[in-house]
PDB file of C-alpha atoms in Angstrom:
ATOM      1  CA  MET P 114      61.330  21.984-101.429  1.00 55.00           C
ATOM      2  CA  ILE P 115      59.109  24.415-103.234  1.00 60.00           C
ATOM      3  CA  THR P 116      55.616  23.001-103.733  1.00 70.00           C
ATOM      4  CA  GLY P 117      53.938  26.084-105.391  1.00 71.00           C
ATOM      5  CA  GLU P 118      51.233  25.987-102.945  1.00 79.00           C
ATOM      6  CA  THR P 119      49.867  28.992-101.534  1.00 73.00           C
ATOM      7  CA  VAL P 120      50.457  29.422 -97.801  1.00 70.00           C
ATOM      8  CA  GLY P 121      48.353  32.083 -95.782  1.00 76.00           C
ATOM      9  CA  GLU P 122      46.319  34.766 -97.392  1.00 80.00           C
ATOM     10  CA  VAL P 123      46.720  36.112-100.837  1.00 81.00           C
ATOM     11  CA  ARG P 124      45.755  39.919-101.208  1.00 83.00           C
ATOM     12  CA  ALA P 125      45.799  41.789-104.332  1.00 86.00           C
ATOM     13  CA  VAL P 126      46.892  45.265-104.190  1.00 84.00           C
ATOM     14  CA  SER P 127      47.360  48.141-106.684  1.00 88.00           C
ATOM     15  CA  ASP P 128      50.791  49.042-106.434  1.00 87.00           C
ATOM     16  CA  MET P 129      54.177  48.605-104.065  1.00 83.00           C
ATOM     17  CA  HIS P 130      53.303  51.314-101.794  1.00 82.00           C
ATOM     18  CA  GLN P 131      49.953  49.853-100.880  1.00 86.00           C
ATOM     19  CA  ARG P 132      51.729  46.327-100.793  1.00 84.00           C
ATOM     20  CA  LYS P 133      54.239  47.488 -98.133  1.00 83.00           C
ATOM     21  CA  ALA P 134      51.650  49.496 -96.226  1.00 83.00           C
ATOM     22  CA  GLU P 135      49.376  46.260 -96.200  1.00 86.00           C
ATOM     23  CA  MET P 136      52.539  44.304 -94.952  1.00 83.00           C
ATOM     24  CA  ALA P 137      53.181  46.692 -92.440  1.00 84.00           C
ATOM     25  CA  ARG P 138      49.612  46.579 -91.117  1.00 86.00           C
ATOM     26  CA  GLN P 139      49.526  42.669 -90.886  1.00 87.00           C
ATOM     27  CA  ALA P 140      53.043  41.950 -89.542  1.00 90.00           C
ATOM     28  CA  ASP P 141      54.093  41.441 -86.080  1.00 92.00           C
ATOM     29  CA  ALA P 142      57.667  41.984 -87.190  1.00 95.00           C
ATOM     30  CA  PHE P 143      59.904  42.386 -90.343  1.00 96.00           C
ATOM     31  CA  ILE P 144      62.586  39.986 -91.272  1.00 97.00           C
ATOM     32  CA  ALA P 145      64.941  40.202 -94.159  1.00 97.00           C
ATOM     33  CA  LEU P 146      66.690  37.442 -95.417  1.00 97.00           C
ATOM     34  CA  PRO P 147      69.557  37.693 -97.862  1.00 97.00           C
ATOM     35  CA  GLY P 148      68.471  39.629-101.092  1.00 96.00           C
ATOM     36  CA  GLY P 149      68.966  42.278-103.710  1.00 96.00           C
ATOM     37  CA  TYR P 150      67.837  45.713-104.216  1.00 95.00           C
ATOM     38  CA  GLY P 151      64.137  44.866-103.813  1.00 92.00           C
ATOM     39  CA  THR P 152      64.911  43.341-100.388  1.00 94.00           C
ATOM     40  CA  LEU P 153      67.007  46.570 -99.491  1.00 96.00           C
ATOM     41  CA  GLU P 154      64.379  48.847-100.732  1.00 93.00           C
ATOM     42  CA  GLU P 155      61.609  47.286 -98.670  1.00 92.00           C
ATOM     43  CA  LEU P 156      64.090  46.909 -95.642  1.00 95.00           C
ATOM     44  CA  LEU P 157      65.025  50.672 -95.720  1.00 95.00           C
ATOM     45  CA  GLU P 158      61.368  51.881 -95.894  1.00 93.00           C
ATOM     46  CA  VAL P 159      60.412  49.865 -92.954  1.00 93.00           C
ATOM     47  CA  ILE P 160      63.417  51.015 -90.985  1.00 94.00           C
ATOM     48  CA  THR P 161      62.507  54.454 -92.122  1.00 92.00           C
ATOM     49  CA  TRP P 162      58.647  53.838 -90.954  1.00 90.00           C
ATOM     50  CA  ALA P 163      59.998  52.742 -87.346  1.00 90.00           C
ATOM     51  CA  GLN P 164      62.282  55.924 -87.234  1.00 89.00           C
ATOM     52  CA  LEU P 165      59.195  57.954 -87.858  1.00 86.00           C
ATOM     53  CA  GLY P 166      57.101  56.257 -85.401  1.00 85.00           C
ATOM     54  CA  ILE P 167      54.625  54.846 -88.163  1.00 85.00           C
ATOM     55  CA  HIS P 168      55.191  51.415 -86.627  1.00 86.00           C
ATOM     56  CA  ARG P 169      56.682  49.969 -83.449  1.00 88.00           C
ATOM     57  CA  LYS P 170      57.548  46.666 -84.877  1.00 92.00           C
ATOM     58  CA  PRO P 171      61.169  44.994 -84.687  1.00 94.00           C
ATOM     59  CA  VAL P 172      63.173  44.766 -88.022  1.00 97.00           C
ATOM     60  CA  GLY P 173      65.424  41.972 -88.114  1.00 98.00           C
ATOM     61  CA  LEU P 174      68.217  41.006 -90.465  1.00 98.00           C
ATOM     62  CA  LEU P 175      68.944  37.028 -90.993  1.00 98.00           C
ATOM     63  CA  ASN P 176      72.687  37.617 -91.208  1.00 98.00           C
ATOM     64  CA  VAL P 177      73.493  34.294 -92.795  1.00 98.00           C
ATOM     65  CA  ASP P 178      77.124  33.721 -93.051  1.00 98.00           C
ATOM     66  CA  GLY P 179      77.763  37.678 -92.528  1.00 98.00           C
ATOM     67  CA  TYR P 180      75.813  38.536 -95.472  1.00 98.00           C
ATOM     68  CA  TYR P 181      74.554  41.882 -93.895  1.00 98.00           C
ATOM     69  CA  ASN P 182      77.987  42.657 -92.091  1.00 98.00           C
ATOM     70  CA  SER P 183      78.768  45.404 -94.772  1.00 98.00           C
ATOM     71  CA  LEU P 184      75.266  47.023 -94.434  1.00 98.00           C
ATOM     72  CA  LEU P 185      75.560  46.960 -90.802  1.00 98.00           C
ATOM     73  CA  SER P 186      79.040  48.353 -90.887  1.00 98.00           C
ATOM     74  CA  PHE P 187      77.650  51.217 -93.179  1.00 98.00           C
ATOM     75  CA  ILE P 188      74.855  51.955 -90.815  1.00 98.00           C
ATOM     76  CA  ASP P 189      77.293  52.120 -87.843  1.00 98.00           C
ATOM     77  CA  LYS P 190      79.477  54.502 -89.798  1.00 98.00           C
ATOM     78  CA  ALA P 191      76.660  56.865 -90.364  1.00 98.00           C
ATOM     79  CA  VAL P 192      75.772  56.786 -86.803  1.00 97.00           C
ATOM     80  CA  ASP P 193      79.598  57.566 -85.817  1.00 98.00           C
ATOM     81  CA  GLU P 194      79.162  60.368 -88.493  1.00 98.00           C
ATOM     82  CA  GLY P 195      75.872  61.722 -86.791  1.00 96.00           C
ATOM     83  CA  PHE P 196      73.670  60.971 -89.927  1.00 96.00           C
ATOM     84  CA  ILE P 197      71.723  58.153 -87.923  1.00 94.00           C
ATOM     85  CA  SER P 198      70.931  58.578 -84.119  1.00 93.00           C
ATOM     86  CA  PRO P 199      71.966  55.766 -81.824  1.00 94.00           C
ATOM     87  CA  ILE P 200      68.155  55.175 -80.911  1.00 93.00           C
ATOM     88  CA  SER P 201      67.441  54.877 -84.547  1.00 93.00           C
ATOM     89  CA  ARG P 202      70.392  52.270 -85.049  1.00 95.00           C
ATOM     90  CA  ARG P 203      68.769  50.273 -82.471  1.00 95.00           C
ATOM     91  CA  ILE P 204      65.868  49.499 -84.614  1.00 95.00           C
ATOM     92  CA  ILE P 205      67.386  46.954 -86.290  1.00 97.00           C
ATOM     93  CA  VAL P 206      68.468  43.653 -84.815  1.00 97.00           C
ATOM     94  CA  SER P 207      70.574  40.929 -86.582  1.00 98.00           C
ATOM     95  CA  ALA P 208      71.615  37.341 -85.895  1.00 98.00           C
ATOM     96  CA  PRO P 209      73.314  34.541 -87.872  1.00 98.00           C
ATOM     97  CA  THR P 210      70.453  32.096 -87.297  1.00 98.00           C
ATOM     98  CA  ALA P 211      66.555  32.199 -87.536  1.00 97.00           C
ATOM     99  CA  LYS P 212      66.282  30.869 -83.717  1.00 97.00           C
ATOM    100  CA  GLN P 213      68.636  33.695 -82.383  1.00 98.00           C
ATOM    101  CA  LEU P 214      66.832  36.367 -84.570  1.00 98.00           C
ATOM    102  CA  VAL P 215      63.324  35.338 -83.449  1.00 97.00           C
ATOM    103  CA  ARG P 216      64.733  35.602 -79.954  1.00 97.00           C
ATOM    104  CA  GLN P 217      65.919  39.061 -80.379  1.00 97.00           C
ATOM    105  CA  LEU P 218      62.759  40.195 -82.124  1.00 97.00           C
ATOM    106  CA  GLU P 219      60.760  38.730 -79.348  1.00 96.00           C
ATOM    107  CA  GLU P 220      62.745  40.872 -76.814  1.00 96.00           C
ATOM    108  CA  TYR P 221      62.690  43.916 -78.861  1.00 94.00           C
ATOM    109  CA  VAL P 222      61.452  47.141 -77.160  1.00 92.00           C
ATOM    110  CA  PRO P 223      61.197  50.087 -79.514  1.00 87.00           C
ATOM    111  CA  GLU P 224      62.822  53.465 -78.472  1.00 86.00           C
ATOM    112  CA  TYR P 225      61.777  57.021 -79.648  1.00 76.00           C
ATOM    113  CA  ASP P 226      63.035  60.343 -79.476  1.00 72.00           C
ATOM    114  CA  GLU P 227      61.042  63.377 -78.508  1.00 68.00           C
ATOM    115  CA  ILE P 228      60.038  64.382 -82.191  1.00 64.00           C
ATOM    116  CA  THR P 229      59.135  60.874 -83.155  1.00 63.00           C
ATOM    117  CA  SER P 230      56.763  60.353 -80.011  1.00 61.00           C
ATOM    118  CA  LYS P 231      54.335  63.203 -81.390  1.00 61.00           C
ATOM    119  CA  LEU P 232      54.141  61.649 -84.922  1.00 62.00           C
ATOM    120  CA  VAL P 233      50.928  59.806 -85.582  1.00 56.00           C
ATOM    121  CA  TRP P 234      50.191  57.345 -88.301  1.00 58.00           C
ATOM    122  CA  ASP P 235      46.575  56.994 -89.192  1.00 55.00           C
ATOM    123  CA  GLU P 236      44.289  54.472 -90.966  1.00 41.00           C
ATOM    124  CA  VAL P 237      44.611  56.256 -94.187  1.00 35.00           C
ATOM    125  CA  ASP P 238      48.315  56.189 -94.606  1.00 47.00           C
ATOM    126  CA  ARG P 239      48.920  59.694 -93.802  1.00 47.00           C
ATOM    127  CA  LEU P 240      51.754  60.954 -91.763  1.00 43.00           C
ATOM    128  CA  SER P 241      50.809  63.747 -89.583  1.00 42.00           C
ATOM    129  CA  TYR P 242      52.655  65.846 -86.845  1.00 44.00           C
ATOM    130  CA  VAL P 243      50.711  66.507 -83.643  1.00 47.00           C
ATOM    131  CA  SER P 244      51.954  69.871 -82.243  1.00 49.00           C
ATOM    132  CA  GLU P 245      52.120  70.592 -78.452  1.00 55.00           C
ATOM    133  CA  SER P 246      48.882  72.547 -79.132  1.00 53.00           C
ATOM    134  CA  GLY P 247      47.312  69.007 -80.100  1.00 53.00           C
ATOM    135  CA  VAL P 248      46.603  70.594 -83.647  1.00 50.00           C
ATOM    136  CA  ALA P 249      47.571  68.183 -86.787  1.00 47.00           C
ATOM    137  CA  THR P 250      49.383  69.921 -89.529  1.00 46.00           C
TER     138      THR P 250
END
């Protein structure tokens, strides 16, 4: 039952990017429930941030009744075609029940390739590449 009561903390932000950045800072993990374009946009952004090393938090799909099967097939096809690396594919975990998904999120260990491991995300929301010389560009 939806009560209209506020649960947790409400934070006012100026735009969608700031909203997602704040969620990323506060979250221990990301879970996408079945949804539409907004859900997909937010999901793909946090996946991309994980791929870039901006965060090391698990990203989960609650795949109720196979809702995300087509998306997962698309991602697997992109891996097969070389557009997404196998390491990046493993950013996403999915399960048909909340209990199974939470278990997978708790067991998640991030993996990074050589380039991603050199990326640094600082507190002012800028992405920098740290070269072998140690100089950020």
